[in-house]
Amino acid sequence: MIRNIIPTTLFSLFILVSSITFAQMGPNMYDLNIDANITGSNDNDVNVKTFGLQKNIFKHMIKEGEKGILNMGFNYKYAQLNFNTHEDFFSNLEDFHSLGVNLSYIRRMNEKWMFIGMINPQLSSNFKAKLTSDDFYLNLIALVNYSSKPNNRLTFGLVYSNSMGLPFPVPIISYWKRFNDQWEMNLGFPRIGTTFTMNPKSSFSGYIEFDGYNANISKNMSSVLFEEERMAEQINYNAIISGIEYQYKIDKFNFTIKAGYTLGQVFELQNSNNDTAYEFDMGSNLNFGIGVGFNF
């Protein structure tokens, strides 16, 4: 089960790395990022599709950058769930939305050390009832980068991100290295990989990454199907995906295409204590993603 994979493999291998990974969880590399992801159905109980949008709002250099850079952005994510079991009973769980604001602070302390902090409050729910405190989620990041040379970087710190289905602080230590103009690697969470740059416009990457999504169920559910008569109060999705990614940059645009395979995934309903109320049957299958970044 992926529940057992996470504490052993995920935390030891999938460690946050480099500004690229940080951009996925915090400030955007581009002024506007749009992405979509589809996981194949096969015989799975649930088919998951997601659409995301991140927009930078402003960047402020404190004392011309001497005291750091303050960024503010907006993020939105839509998850569509298609159920292949007990469809009528789970019909209220087909659409989930997450809406939040990113506020980040980046401070270069000297030539080798840099501090990165982010706070991301957001609402994440199927919004079938009035808003409550259960719809509120909070993501926090505090990292320190150390670069002995321009071609390598060590990152360590803490990440708290219950919107990824990990509702507890995760200790972070990661490493990124560029070998030459063509090859670089990163070992991190939520992604590890190797990248080959063909030319200034095109690059290929082989990767293994963690994907997760957590959201509140506005109207709590109960059923004889649920374990130990627990209430279903939130959804939790986790997956480990391996694949190949192609990036193409032209002018102010960056296009991304990904094709992969889920090495393991879990989708379950949980109570407020993150105990499983109902676990769906989820096997491995194909995964596809596209994305575009744009600078104004």
Short mmCIF file of C-alpha atoms in Angstrom, two decimals:
data_model
loop_
_atom_site.label_atom_id
_atom_site.label_comp_id
_atom_site.label_asym_id
_atom_site.label_seq_id
_atom_site.Cartn_x
_atom_site.Cartn_y
_atom_site.Cartn_z
CA MET A 1 0.00 0.00 0.00
CA ILE A 2 1.12 3.58 -0.67
CA ARG A 3 0.39 4.31 3.01
CA ASN A 4 3.50 2.24 3.78
CA ILE A 5 5.46 3.64 0.82
CA ILE A 6 5.17 7.24 2.03
CA PRO A 7 7.06 7.06 5.34
CA THR A 8 9.83 4.82 4.01
CA THR A 9 10.41 5.81 0.39
CA LEU A 10 8.76 9.21 0.09
CA PHE A 11 10.48 10.92 2.98
CA SER A 12 13.87 9.37 2.29
CA LEU A 13 13.96 9.92 -1.49
CA PHE A 14 11.38 12.57 -2.36
CA ILE A 15 12.98 15.61 -0.73
CA LEU A 16 12.32 19.18 -1.80
CA VAL A 17 15.04 20.46 -4.14
CA SER A 18 15.98 23.59 -6.08
CA SER A 19 14.03 26.68 -7.02
CA ILE A 20 12.17 24.67 -9.67
CA THR A 21 10.55 22.46 -7.07
CA PHE A 22 9.90 25.43 -4.81
CA ALA A 23 8.12 27.14 -7.67
CA GLN A 24 5.67 24.24 -7.80
CA MET A 25 4.75 24.82 -4.16
CA GLY A 26 5.18 28.58 -3.90
CA PRO A 27 6.21 31.54 -6.07
CA ASN A 28 5.80 30.96 -9.81
CA MET A 29 8.77 30.89 -12.16
CA TYR A 30 6.48 32.69 -14.60
CA ASP A 31 3.92 35.46 -14.17
CA LEU A 32 1.16 33.03 -15.10
CA ASN A 33 1.23 29.22 -14.91
CA ILE A 34 -1.56 26.93 -16.15
CA ASP A 35 -1.48 23.14 -15.94
CA ALA A 36 -3.77 20.14 -16.36
CA ASN A 37 -3.32 16.53 -15.35
CA ILE A 38 -5.25 13.33 -16.16
CA THR A 39 -4.86 9.94 -14.50
CA GLY A 40 -6.17 6.97 -16.49
CA SER A 41 -9.10 4.98 -15.12
CA ASN A 42 -8.44 1.30 -15.95
CA ASP A 43 -10.33 -0.65 -13.27
CA ASN A 44 -9.85 1.99 -10.57
CA ASP A 45 -12.76 3.06 -8.41
CA VAL A 46 -11.88 6.73 -9.01
CA ASN A 47 -10.51 8.65 -12.01
CA VAL A 48 -8.83 11.95 -11.06
CA LYS A 49 -8.45 15.01 -13.30
CA THR A 50 -6.99 18.32 -12.12
CA PHE A 51 -6.62 21.83 -13.53
CA GLY A 52 -4.43 24.45 -11.89
CA LEU A 53 -3.68 28.13 -12.29
CA GLN A 54 -1.07 30.27 -10.53
CA LYS A 55 -0.69 34.02 -11.07
CA ASN A 56 1.95 36.34 -9.67
CA ILE A 57 0.40 39.60 -8.50
CA PHE A 58 3.39 41.70 -7.52
CA LYS A 59 7.07 41.60 -6.55
CA HIS A 60 8.55 44.14 -4.15
CA MET A 61 12.28 44.56 -3.54
CA ILE A 62 12.88 45.75 0.02
CA LYS A 63 15.56 48.46 0.00
CA GLU A 64 16.51 47.61 -3.58
CA GLY A 65 16.79 43.94 -2.68
CA GLU A 66 19.22 44.44 0.21
CA LYS A 67 16.57 43.27 2.69
CA GLY A 68 15.04 40.69 0.40
CA ILE A 69 12.25 40.28 -2.13
CA LEU A 70 8.55 40.02 -1.25
CA ASN A 71 6.26 38.18 -3.69
CA MET A 72 2.49 37.82 -3.69
CA GLY A 73 0.47 35.49 -5.91
CA PHE A 74 -2.86 33.80 -6.44
CA ASN A 75 -3.49 30.07 -6.94
CA TYR A 76 -6.51 28.01 -7.98
CA LYS A 77 -6.93 24.25 -8.44
CA TYR A 78 -9.93 22.26 -9.64
CA ALA A 79 -10.21 18.50 -9.14
CA GLN A 80 -12.80 16.44 -11.01
CA LEU A 81 -13.51 12.96 -9.65
CA ASN A 82 -15.25 10.25 -11.68
CA PHE A 83 -16.44 7.32 -9.56
CA ASN A 84 -16.80 3.79 -10.94
CA THR A 85 -18.32 2.36 -7.76
CA HIS A 86 -21.40 3.44 -5.78
CA GLU A 87 -21.72 6.36 -8.20
CA ASP A 88 -25.01 7.67 -6.80
CA PHE A 89 -23.78 7.70 -3.21
CA PHE A 90 -20.58 9.61 -4.08
CA SER A 91 -22.20 12.03 -6.56
CA ASN A 92 -21.66 15.00 -4.21
CA LEU A 93 -17.91 14.40 -4.30
CA GLU A 94 -17.33 14.92 -8.00
CA ASP A 95 -16.02 18.51 -7.97
CA PHE A 96 -13.54 20.15 -5.59
CA HIS A 97 -11.99 23.61 -5.66
CA SER A 98 -8.96 25.16 -3.94
CA LEU A 99 -8.43 28.92 -3.89
CA GLY A 100 -5.56 30.65 -2.10
CA VAL A 101 -2.99 33.42 -1.86
CA ASN A 102 0.81 32.93 -1.84
CA LEU A 103 2.98 35.33 0.14
CA SER A 104 6.71 34.60 -0.04
CA TYR A 105 9.90 36.23 1.18
CA ILE A 106 13.35 35.54 -0.32
CA ARG A 107 16.50 36.91 1.30
CA ARG A 108 20.08 36.34 0.12
CA MET A 109 22.18 36.54 3.27
CA ASN A 110 25.51 36.30 1.43
CA GLU A 111 27.00 34.69 -1.67
CA LYS A 112 26.37 31.17 -0.34
CA TRP A 113 23.31 31.38 1.91
CA MET A 114 19.70 32.22 1.06
CA PHE A 115 16.47 32.09 3.09
CA ILE A 116 13.08 31.29 1.51
CA GLY A 117 9.78 31.51 3.38
CA MET A 118 6.19 31.18 2.21
CA ILE A 119 2.70 31.24 3.65
CA ASN A 120 -0.26 30.03 1.59
CA PRO A 121 -3.72 30.25 3.22
CA GLN A 122 -6.46 28.76 1.06
CA LEU A 123 -9.99 27.44 0.92
CA SER A 124 -10.29 23.84 -0.29
CA SER A 125 -13.67 22.10 -0.47
CA ASN A 126 -16.49 20.84 -2.65
CA PHE A 127 -18.44 23.89 -1.43
CA LYS A 128 -21.81 22.15 -1.12
CA ALA A 129 -22.68 24.09 2.06
CA LYS A 130 -21.81 27.32 3.86
CA LEU A 131 -18.16 28.03 4.51
CA THR A 132 -16.75 26.82 7.82
CA SER A 133 -13.31 26.72 9.42
CA ASP A 134 -12.92 23.16 8.06
CA ASP A 135 -12.72 24.61 4.54
CA PHE A 136 -9.60 26.57 5.54
CA TYR A 137 -6.16 25.07 4.86
CA LEU A 138 -2.71 26.48 5.55
CA ASN A 139 0.61 25.75 3.83
CA LEU A 140 3.92 26.98 5.27
CA ILE A 141 7.47 26.70 3.93
CA ALA A 142 10.74 27.73 5.60
CA LEU A 143 13.90 26.77 3.70
CA VAL A 144 17.58 27.65 3.65
CA ASN A 145 19.69 27.27 0.49
CA TYR A 146 23.46 26.75 0.62
CA SER A 147 25.50 26.96 -2.61
CA SER A 148 29.24 26.35 -2.36
CA LYS A 149 29.42 26.83 -6.15
CA PRO A 150 26.95 28.13 -8.78
CA ASN A 151 26.44 24.59 -10.11
CA ASN A 152 25.19 22.99 -6.87
CA ARG A 153 22.73 23.72 -4.10
CA LEU A 154 21.83 22.14 -0.77
CA THR A 155 18.37 22.93 0.61
CA PHE A 156 17.00 22.15 4.05
CA GLY A 157 14.13 23.28 6.24
CA LEU A 158 10.50 22.48 7.02
CA VAL A 159 7.33 22.27 4.93
CA TYR A 160 3.81 22.10 6.33
CA SER A 161 1.32 21.41 3.55
CA ASN A 162 -1.99 19.80 4.46
CA SER A 163 -3.37 20.72 1.03
CA MET A 164 -1.08 17.99 -0.37
CA GLY A 165 -2.56 15.45 1.98
CA LEU A 166 0.36 15.64 4.43
CA PRO A 167 -1.12 17.43 7.46
CA PHE A 168 2.09 17.64 9.48
CA PRO A 169 5.51 19.38 9.21
CA VAL A 170 7.92 17.54 6.91
CA PRO A 171 11.69 17.96 7.45
CA ILE A 172 13.44 18.81 4.21
CA ILE A 173 16.96 18.15 2.97
CA SER A 174 17.73 18.14 -0.75
CA TYR A 175 20.47 18.46 -3.34
CA TRP A 176 20.66 19.90 -6.88
CA LYS A 177 23.66 19.79 -9.22
CA ARG A 178 24.43 20.92 -12.75
CA PHE A 179 27.17 18.80 -14.33
CA ASN A 180 27.59 20.81 -17.53
CA ASP A 181 25.56 22.87 -20.01
CA GLN A 182 23.45 19.83 -20.90
CA TRP A 183 23.02 17.68 -17.78
CA GLU A 184 21.62 18.40 -14.31
CA MET A 185 19.93 16.39 -11.58
CA ASN A 186 17.81 16.99 -8.53
CA LEU A 187 16.90 14.74 -5.62
CA GLY A 188 13.88 16.14 -3.88
CA PHE A 189 10.31 16.19 -2.71
CA PRO A 190 7.92 16.33 -4.44
CA ARG A 191 10.20 15.40 -7.37
CA ILE A 192 13.48 13.78 -8.29
CA GLY A 193 14.84 13.69 -11.80
CA THR A 194 17.55 14.16 -14.41
CA THR A 195 17.34 16.79 -17.13
CA PHE A 196 19.03 16.86 -20.52
CA THR A 197 19.08 20.26 -22.26
CA MET A 198 19.29 19.87 -26.03
CA ASN A 199 19.48 23.61 -26.76
CA PRO A 200 18.32 26.87 -25.13
CA LYS A 201 14.74 26.07 -26.17
CA SER A 202 14.29 22.33 -25.62
CA SER A 203 14.92 19.95 -22.72
CA PHE A 204 13.92 16.43 -21.67
CA SER A 205 13.57 15.14 -18.10
CA GLY A 206 13.08 11.75 -16.54
CA TYR A 207 11.33 12.10 -13.21
CA ILE A 208 9.62 10.51 -10.24
CA GLU A 209 7.29 12.83 -8.36
CA PHE A 210 4.74 12.88 -5.59
CA ASP A 211 1.28 14.30 -6.23
CA GLY A 212 -1.24 14.94 -3.50
CA TYR A 213 -4.56 16.65 -2.90
CA ASN A 214 -6.60 17.15 0.25
CA ALA A 215 -9.93 18.96 0.61
CA ASN A 216 -12.87 19.30 2.97
CA ILE A 217 -16.26 17.68 2.38
CA SER A 218 -18.80 20.40 3.15
CA LYS A 219 -21.54 17.98 4.16
CA ASN A 220 -20.12 15.18 6.28
CA MET A 221 -21.10 11.70 5.10
CA SER A 222 -21.92 8.48 6.95
CA SER A 223 -22.52 4.98 5.63
CA VAL A 224 -22.42 1.32 6.61
CA LEU A 225 -19.63 1.12 4.02
CA PHE A 226 -17.33 3.21 6.23
CA GLU A 227 -14.81 1.71 8.64
CA GLU A 228 -15.73 1.74 12.36
CA GLU A 229 -18.73 4.00 11.64
CA ARG A 230 -16.40 6.95 11.01
CA MET A 231 -17.70 10.11 9.38
CA ALA A 232 -16.27 11.07 5.97
CA GLU A 233 -15.16 14.68 6.45
CA GLN A 234 -12.41 15.13 3.86
CA ILE A 235 -10.86 13.53 0.78
CA ASN A 236 -7.19 12.56 0.56
CA TYR A 237 -5.35 11.62 -2.65
CA ASN A 238 -1.67 10.63 -2.90
CA ALA A 239 0.27 9.25 -5.85
CA ILE A 240 3.85 8.50 -6.85
CA ILE A 241 4.32 9.05 -10.58
CA SER A 242 7.27 8.29 -12.86
CA GLY A 243 7.56 9.60 -16.38
CA ILE A 244 9.18 11.72 -19.08
CA GLU A 245 8.76 15.47 -19.47
CA TYR A 246 9.48 17.71 -22.45
CA GLN A 247 9.85 21.48 -22.12
CA TYR A 248 9.96 24.00 -24.94
CA LYS A 249 10.74 27.68 -24.38
CA ILE A 250 10.07 30.40 -26.91
CA ASP A 251 10.09 34.13 -26.24
CA LYS A 252 8.02 34.62 -23.06
CA PHE A 253 6.37 31.17 -23.13
CA ASN A 254 7.31 27.82 -21.62
CA PHE A 255 5.36 24.72 -22.75
CA THR A 256 5.46 21.40 -20.88
CA ILE A 257 4.21 17.93 -21.82
CA LYS A 258 4.41 14.96 -19.43
CA ALA A 259 3.67 11.28 -19.94
CA GLY A 260 4.03 8.94 -17.00
CA TYR A 261 2.82 5.96 -14.99
CA THR A 262 1.57 5.88 -11.43
CA LEU A 263 3.78 3.61 -9.36
CA GLY A 264 1.23 3.71 -6.56
CA GLN A 265 -1.76 5.79 -5.58
CA VAL A 266 -4.38 5.96 -2.87
CA PHE A 267 -7.70 7.78 -2.70
CA GLU A 268 -9.68 7.71 0.51
CA LEU A 269 -12.28 9.45 2.61
CA GLN A 270 -11.08 10.50 6.06
CA ASN A 271 -12.48 11.88 9.27
CA SER A 272 -11.16 15.08 10.86
CA ASN A 273 -8.36 13.10 12.58
CA ASN A 274 -7.09 11.82 9.20
CA ASP A 275 -8.32 8.29 9.99
CA THR A 276 -9.57 6.30 7.01
CA ALA A 277 -13.34 6.07 6.68
CA TYR A 278 -13.38 4.52 3.19
CA GLU A 279 -10.51 3.53 0.88
CA PHE A 280 -11.10 3.13 -2.84
CA ASP A 281 -9.47 0.44 -4.95
CA MET A 282 -6.73 2.25 -6.89
CA GLY A 283 -4.23 0.50 -9.15
CA SER A 284 -1.35 1.74 -11.30
CA ASN A 285 -2.11 3.36 -14.64
CA LEU A 286 -1.05 5.99 -17.17
CA ASN A 287 -0.75 9.67 -16.31
CA PHE A 288 -0.63 12.66 -18.67
CA GLY A 289 -0.02 16.35 -18.05
CA ILE A 290 0.36 19.61 -19.95
CA GLY A 291 1.34 23.07 -18.80
CA VAL A 292 2.20 26.54 -20.00
CA GLY A 293 4.05 29.40 -18.31
CA PHE A 294 3.96 32.99 -19.53
CA ASN A 295 5.78 36.19 -18.60
CA PHE A 296 4.03 39.47 -19.30
#
